[in-house]
mmCIF file of C-alpha atoms and ligand atoms in Angstrom:
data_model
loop_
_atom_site.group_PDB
_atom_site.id
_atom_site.type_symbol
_atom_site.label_atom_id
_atom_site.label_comp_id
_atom_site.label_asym_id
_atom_site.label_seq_id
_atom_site.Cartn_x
_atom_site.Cartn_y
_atom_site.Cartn_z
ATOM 1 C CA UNK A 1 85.293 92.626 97.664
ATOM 2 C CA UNK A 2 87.174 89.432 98.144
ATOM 3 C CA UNK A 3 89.266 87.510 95.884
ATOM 4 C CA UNK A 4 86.843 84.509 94.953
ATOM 5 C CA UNK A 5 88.637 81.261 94.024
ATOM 6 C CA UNK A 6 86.975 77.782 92.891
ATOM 7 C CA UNK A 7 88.614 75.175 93.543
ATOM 8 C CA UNK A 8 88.897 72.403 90.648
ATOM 9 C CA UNK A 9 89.207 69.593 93.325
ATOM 10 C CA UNK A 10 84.967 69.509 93.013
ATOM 11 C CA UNK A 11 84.969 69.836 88.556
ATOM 12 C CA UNK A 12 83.837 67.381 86.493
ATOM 13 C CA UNK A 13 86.626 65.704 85.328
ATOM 14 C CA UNK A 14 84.631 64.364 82.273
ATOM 15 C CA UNK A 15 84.459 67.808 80.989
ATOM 16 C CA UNK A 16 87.892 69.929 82.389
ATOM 17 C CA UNK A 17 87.668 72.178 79.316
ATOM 18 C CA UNK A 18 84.053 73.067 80.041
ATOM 19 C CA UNK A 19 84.906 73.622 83.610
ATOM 20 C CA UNK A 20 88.204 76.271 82.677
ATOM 21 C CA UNK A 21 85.697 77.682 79.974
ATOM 22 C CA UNK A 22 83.564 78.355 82.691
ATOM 23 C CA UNK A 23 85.672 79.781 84.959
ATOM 24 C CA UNK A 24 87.336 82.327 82.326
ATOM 25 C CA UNK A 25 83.690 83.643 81.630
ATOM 26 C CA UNK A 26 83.440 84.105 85.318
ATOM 27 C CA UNK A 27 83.827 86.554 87.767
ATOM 28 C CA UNK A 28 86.405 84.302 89.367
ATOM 29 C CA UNK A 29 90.126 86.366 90.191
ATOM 30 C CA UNK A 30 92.026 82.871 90.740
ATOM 31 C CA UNK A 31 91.289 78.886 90.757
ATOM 32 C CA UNK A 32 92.177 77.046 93.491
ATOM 33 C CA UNK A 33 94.229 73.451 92.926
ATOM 34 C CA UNK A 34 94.430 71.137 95.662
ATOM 35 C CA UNK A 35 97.730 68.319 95.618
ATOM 36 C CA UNK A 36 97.041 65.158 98.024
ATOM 37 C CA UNK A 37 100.160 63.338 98.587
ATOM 38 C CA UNK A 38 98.453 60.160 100.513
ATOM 39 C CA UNK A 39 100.735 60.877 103.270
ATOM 40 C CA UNK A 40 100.493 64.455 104.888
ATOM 41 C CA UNK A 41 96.882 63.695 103.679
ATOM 42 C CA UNK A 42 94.297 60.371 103.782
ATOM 43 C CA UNK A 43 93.555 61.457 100.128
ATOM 44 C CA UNK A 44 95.293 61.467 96.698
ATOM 45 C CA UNK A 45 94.306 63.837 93.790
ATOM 46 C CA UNK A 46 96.692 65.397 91.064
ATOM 47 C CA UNK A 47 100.083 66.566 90.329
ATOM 48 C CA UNK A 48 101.888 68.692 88.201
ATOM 49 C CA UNK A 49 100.879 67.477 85.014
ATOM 50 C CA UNK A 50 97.278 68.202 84.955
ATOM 51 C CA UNK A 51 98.454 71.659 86.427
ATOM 52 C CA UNK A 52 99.633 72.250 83.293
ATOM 53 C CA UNK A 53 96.708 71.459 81.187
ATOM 54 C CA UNK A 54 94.735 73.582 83.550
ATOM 55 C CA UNK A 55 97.150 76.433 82.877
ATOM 56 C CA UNK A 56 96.798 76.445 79.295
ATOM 57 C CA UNK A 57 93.220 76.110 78.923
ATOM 58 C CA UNK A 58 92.574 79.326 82.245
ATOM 59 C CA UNK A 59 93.516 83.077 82.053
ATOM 60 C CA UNK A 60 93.248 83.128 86.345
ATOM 61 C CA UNK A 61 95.667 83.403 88.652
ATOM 62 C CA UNK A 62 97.039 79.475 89.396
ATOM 63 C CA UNK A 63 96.784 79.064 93.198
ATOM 64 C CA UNK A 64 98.594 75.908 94.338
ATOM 65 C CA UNK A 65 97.384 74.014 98.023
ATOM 66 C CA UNK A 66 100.605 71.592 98.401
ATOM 67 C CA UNK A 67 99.019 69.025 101.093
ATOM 68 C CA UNK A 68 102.519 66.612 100.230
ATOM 69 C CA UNK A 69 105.061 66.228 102.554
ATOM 70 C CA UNK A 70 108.611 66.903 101.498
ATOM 71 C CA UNK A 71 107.002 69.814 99.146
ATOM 72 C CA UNK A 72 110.845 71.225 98.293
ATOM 73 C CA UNK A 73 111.377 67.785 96.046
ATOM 74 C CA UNK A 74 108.232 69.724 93.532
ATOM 75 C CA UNK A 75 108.153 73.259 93.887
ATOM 76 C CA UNK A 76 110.017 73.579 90.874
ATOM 77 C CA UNK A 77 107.725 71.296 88.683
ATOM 78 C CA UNK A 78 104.536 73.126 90.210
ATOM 79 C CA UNK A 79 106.576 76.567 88.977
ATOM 80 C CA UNK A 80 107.295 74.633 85.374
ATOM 81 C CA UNK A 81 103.334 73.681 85.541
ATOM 82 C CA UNK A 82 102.544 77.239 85.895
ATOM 83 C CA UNK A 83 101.772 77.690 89.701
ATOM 84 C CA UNK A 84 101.674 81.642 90.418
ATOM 85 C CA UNK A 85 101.145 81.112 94.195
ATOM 86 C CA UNK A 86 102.214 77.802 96.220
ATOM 87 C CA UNK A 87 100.745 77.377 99.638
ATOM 88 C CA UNK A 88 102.760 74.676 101.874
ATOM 89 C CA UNK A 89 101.598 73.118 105.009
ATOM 90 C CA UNK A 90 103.017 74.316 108.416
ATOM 91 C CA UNK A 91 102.802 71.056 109.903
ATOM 92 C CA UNK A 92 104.222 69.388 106.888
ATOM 93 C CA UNK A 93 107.530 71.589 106.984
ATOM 94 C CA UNK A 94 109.954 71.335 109.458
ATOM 95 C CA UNK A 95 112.149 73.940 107.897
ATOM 96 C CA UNK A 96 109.430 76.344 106.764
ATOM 97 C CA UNK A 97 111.536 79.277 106.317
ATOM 98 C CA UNK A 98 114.070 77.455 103.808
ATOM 99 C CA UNK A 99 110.799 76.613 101.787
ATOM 100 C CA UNK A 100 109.194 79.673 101.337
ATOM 101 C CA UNK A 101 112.823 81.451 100.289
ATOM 102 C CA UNK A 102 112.858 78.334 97.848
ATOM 103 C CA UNK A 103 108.782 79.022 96.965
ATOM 104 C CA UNK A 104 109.866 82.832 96.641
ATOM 105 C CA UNK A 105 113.422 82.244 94.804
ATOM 106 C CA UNK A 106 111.081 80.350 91.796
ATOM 107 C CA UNK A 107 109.069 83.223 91.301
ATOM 108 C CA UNK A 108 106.011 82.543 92.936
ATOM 109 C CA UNK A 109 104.645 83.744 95.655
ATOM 110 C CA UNK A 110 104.542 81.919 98.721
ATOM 111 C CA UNK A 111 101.607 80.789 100.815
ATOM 112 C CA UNK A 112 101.512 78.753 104.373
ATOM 113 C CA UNK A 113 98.351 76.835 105.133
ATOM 114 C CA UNK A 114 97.557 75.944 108.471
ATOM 115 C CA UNK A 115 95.132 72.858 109.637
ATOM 116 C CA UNK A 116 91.904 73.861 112.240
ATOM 117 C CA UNK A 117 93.651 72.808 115.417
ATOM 118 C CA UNK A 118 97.095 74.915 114.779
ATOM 119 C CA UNK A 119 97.142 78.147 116.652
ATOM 120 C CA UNK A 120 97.545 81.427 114.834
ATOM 121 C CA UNK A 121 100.660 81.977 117.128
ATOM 122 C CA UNK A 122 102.865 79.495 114.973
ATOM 123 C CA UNK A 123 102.659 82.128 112.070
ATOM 124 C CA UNK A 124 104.623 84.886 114.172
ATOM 125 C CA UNK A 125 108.017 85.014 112.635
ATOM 126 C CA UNK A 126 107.055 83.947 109.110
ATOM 127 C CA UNK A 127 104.441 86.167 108.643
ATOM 128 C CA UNK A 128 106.459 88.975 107.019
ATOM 129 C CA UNK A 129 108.160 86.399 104.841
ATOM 130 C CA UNK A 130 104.771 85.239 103.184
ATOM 131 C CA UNK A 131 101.982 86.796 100.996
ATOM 132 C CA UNK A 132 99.579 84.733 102.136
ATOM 133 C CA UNK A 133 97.771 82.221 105.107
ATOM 134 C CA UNK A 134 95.528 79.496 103.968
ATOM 135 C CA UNK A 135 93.277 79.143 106.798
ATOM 136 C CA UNK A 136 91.803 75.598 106.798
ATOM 137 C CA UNK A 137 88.385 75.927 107.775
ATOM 138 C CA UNK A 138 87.721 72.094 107.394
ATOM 139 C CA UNK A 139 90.287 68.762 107.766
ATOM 140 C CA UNK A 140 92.445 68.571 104.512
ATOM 141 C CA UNK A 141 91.977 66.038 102.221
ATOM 142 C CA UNK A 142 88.030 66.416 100.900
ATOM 143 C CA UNK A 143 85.987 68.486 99.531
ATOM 144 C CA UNK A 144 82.333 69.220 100.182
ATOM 145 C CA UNK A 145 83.404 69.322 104.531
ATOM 146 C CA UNK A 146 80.913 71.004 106.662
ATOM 147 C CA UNK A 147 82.857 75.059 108.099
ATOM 148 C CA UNK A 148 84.734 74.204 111.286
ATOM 149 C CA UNK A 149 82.990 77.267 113.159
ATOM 150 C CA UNK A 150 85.885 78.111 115.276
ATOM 151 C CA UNK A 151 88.175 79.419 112.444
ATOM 152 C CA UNK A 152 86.361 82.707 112.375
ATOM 153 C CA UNK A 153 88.001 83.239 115.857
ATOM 154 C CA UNK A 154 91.092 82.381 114.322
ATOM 155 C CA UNK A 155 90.300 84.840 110.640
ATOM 156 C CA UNK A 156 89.876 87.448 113.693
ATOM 157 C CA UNK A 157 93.064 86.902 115.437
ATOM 158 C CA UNK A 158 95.055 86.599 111.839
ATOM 159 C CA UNK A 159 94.021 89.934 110.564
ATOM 160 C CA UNK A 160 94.702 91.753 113.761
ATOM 161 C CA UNK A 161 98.008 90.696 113.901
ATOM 162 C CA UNK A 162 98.346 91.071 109.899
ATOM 163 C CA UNK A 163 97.212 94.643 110.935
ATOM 164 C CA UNK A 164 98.958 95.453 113.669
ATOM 165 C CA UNK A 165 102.251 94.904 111.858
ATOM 166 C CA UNK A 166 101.299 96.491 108.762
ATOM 167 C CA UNK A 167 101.737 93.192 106.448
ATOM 168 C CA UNK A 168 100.074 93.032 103.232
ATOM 169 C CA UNK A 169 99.390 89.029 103.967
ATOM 170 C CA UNK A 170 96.452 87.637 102.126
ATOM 171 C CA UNK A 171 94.177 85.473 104.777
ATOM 172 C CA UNK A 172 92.493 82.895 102.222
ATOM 173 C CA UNK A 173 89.743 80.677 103.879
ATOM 174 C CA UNK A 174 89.652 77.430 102.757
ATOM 175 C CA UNK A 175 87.053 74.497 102.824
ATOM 176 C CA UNK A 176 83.446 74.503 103.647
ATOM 177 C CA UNK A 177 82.510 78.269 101.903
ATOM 178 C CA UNK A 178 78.917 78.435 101.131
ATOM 179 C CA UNK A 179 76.615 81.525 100.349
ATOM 180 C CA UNK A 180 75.292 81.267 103.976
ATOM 181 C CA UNK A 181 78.793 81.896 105.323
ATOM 182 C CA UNK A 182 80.886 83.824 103.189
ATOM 183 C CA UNK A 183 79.770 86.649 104.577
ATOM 184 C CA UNK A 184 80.585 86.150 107.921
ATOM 185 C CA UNK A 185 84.246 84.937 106.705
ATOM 186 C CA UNK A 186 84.564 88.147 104.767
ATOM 187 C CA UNK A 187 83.682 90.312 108.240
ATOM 188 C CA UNK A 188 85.836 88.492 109.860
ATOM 189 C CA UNK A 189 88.350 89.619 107.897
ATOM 190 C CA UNK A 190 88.991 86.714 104.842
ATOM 191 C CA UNK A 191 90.530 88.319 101.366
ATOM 192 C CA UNK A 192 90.049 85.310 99.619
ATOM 193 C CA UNK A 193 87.637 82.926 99.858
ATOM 194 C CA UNK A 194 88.240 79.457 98.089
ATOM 195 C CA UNK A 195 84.353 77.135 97.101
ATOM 196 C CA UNK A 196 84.934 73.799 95.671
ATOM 197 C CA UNK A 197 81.343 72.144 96.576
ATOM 198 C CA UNK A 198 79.375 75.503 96.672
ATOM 199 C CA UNK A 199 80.662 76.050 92.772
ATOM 200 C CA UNK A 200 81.038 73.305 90.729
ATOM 201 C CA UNK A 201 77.897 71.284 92.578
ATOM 202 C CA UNK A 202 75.661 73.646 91.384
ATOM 203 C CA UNK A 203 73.682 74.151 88.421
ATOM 204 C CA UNK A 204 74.686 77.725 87.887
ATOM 205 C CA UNK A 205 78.314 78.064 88.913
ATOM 206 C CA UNK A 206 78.442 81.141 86.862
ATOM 207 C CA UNK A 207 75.929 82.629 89.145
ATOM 208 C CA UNK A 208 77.151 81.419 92.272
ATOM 209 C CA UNK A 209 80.859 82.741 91.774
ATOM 210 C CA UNK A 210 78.786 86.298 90.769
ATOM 211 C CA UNK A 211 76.692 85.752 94.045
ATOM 212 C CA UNK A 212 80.157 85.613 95.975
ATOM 213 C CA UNK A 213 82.037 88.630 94.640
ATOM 214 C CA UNK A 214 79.054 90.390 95.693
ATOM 215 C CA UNK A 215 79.805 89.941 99.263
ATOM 216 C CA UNK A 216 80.823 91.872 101.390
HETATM 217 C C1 DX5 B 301 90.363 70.451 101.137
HETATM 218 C C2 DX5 B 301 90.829 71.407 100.075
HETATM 219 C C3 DX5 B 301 89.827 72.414 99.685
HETATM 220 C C4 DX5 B 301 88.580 71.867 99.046
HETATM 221 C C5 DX5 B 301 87.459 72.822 99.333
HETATM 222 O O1 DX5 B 301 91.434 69.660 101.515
HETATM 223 O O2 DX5 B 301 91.976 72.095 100.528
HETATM 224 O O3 DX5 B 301 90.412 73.376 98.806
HETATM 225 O O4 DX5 B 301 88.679 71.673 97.664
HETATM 226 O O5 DX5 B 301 86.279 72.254 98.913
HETATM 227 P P1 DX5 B 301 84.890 72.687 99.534
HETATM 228 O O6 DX5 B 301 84.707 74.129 99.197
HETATM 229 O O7 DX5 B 301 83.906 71.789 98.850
HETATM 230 O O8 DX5 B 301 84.956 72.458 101.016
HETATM 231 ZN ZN1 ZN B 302 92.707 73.774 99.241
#
């Protein structure tokens, strides 16, 4: 069964409390929160402070997407906002390894998300160091993106060498999940798959969430 996390990036922002209500009575293992910097990304969204709002109002694990540049000037306030997991961006980190030991000396665990057109092969030597890949199956930056289709390849080529190596790194698929594809995601070999349109766009989030632990 995967790890199902909706990402709050697609909530109605009239009615947050509703939304983490929601998600608590849900089958839902984590929430997903997406940061847009305006820079590393053509978007901007939220910071730390409504982090911690959501953390006080969820009982899920707190899975943070850092699209920011420069991420080592705020993983401390995402750790003070309650992150348990913060995902930095390959391309955005020229000294990768010195921000996960940062990522990892807070506390959290540490995530590296990669964009559609970087090949698995820049993972190699910090895979051991991480818990967990974000795949990007769509262009940062938006929700609601239609599944790049060649990131399946790419799940493929992740979990063999996850595998082969004996990690215990979780491959999280993110952007573009719908009920049509999960499943192929999930045979590909996805542990976690993250829904921001599919979820909160739909009249029974409850039920779709349900519908997507079911896969398998
Ligand atoms: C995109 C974000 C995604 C986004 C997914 O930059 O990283 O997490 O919220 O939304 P959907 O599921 O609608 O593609
Ligand atoms: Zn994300």
């Amino acid at each position: 069964m995967a790890i199902i996390a909706p990402s709050l990036l697609s909530a109605n922002y009239l009615h947050l409390q509703d939304e983490c209500n929601m998600l608590n009575e849900s089958e839902a293992d984590w929430y997903h929160l997406d940061v847009m910097d305006g820079r590393f990304v053509p978007n901007i969204s939220f910071g730390p402070m409504l982090i911690e709002f959501f953390r006080k109002a969820t009982n899920k694990v707190c899975d943070v997407h850092l699209m920011i540049e420069e991420p080592e000037k705020f993983a401390e306030q995402f750790k003070n906002a309650g992150a348990d997991i913060l995902s930095v961006h390959i391309e955005a980190c020229p000294h990768l390894h010195r921000n996960i030991q940062q990522i990892k000396s807070l506390g959290m665990k540490a995530g590296v998300a990669i964009n559609p057109h970087t090949p698995i092969a820049a993972l190699n030597e910090i895979l051991p160091d991480i818990d967990l890949v974000c795949m990007m199956s769509v262009n940062p930056g938006y929700g609601g993106q239609k599944f790049i289709s060649s990131t399946i390849g790419k799940i493929e080529q992740l979990r063999k060498m996850i595998d082969e190596r004996g990690l215990k790194v979780l491959i999280e698929t993110d952007g573009g999940v719908t009920l049509e594809n999960a499943s192929s995601i999930v045979a590909a070999g996805a542990d976690v798959l993250v829904a921001g349109n599919t979820v909160f766009k739909s009249a029974d989030p409850k039920g779709i969430i349900k519908q997507l632990k079911a896969i398998r």
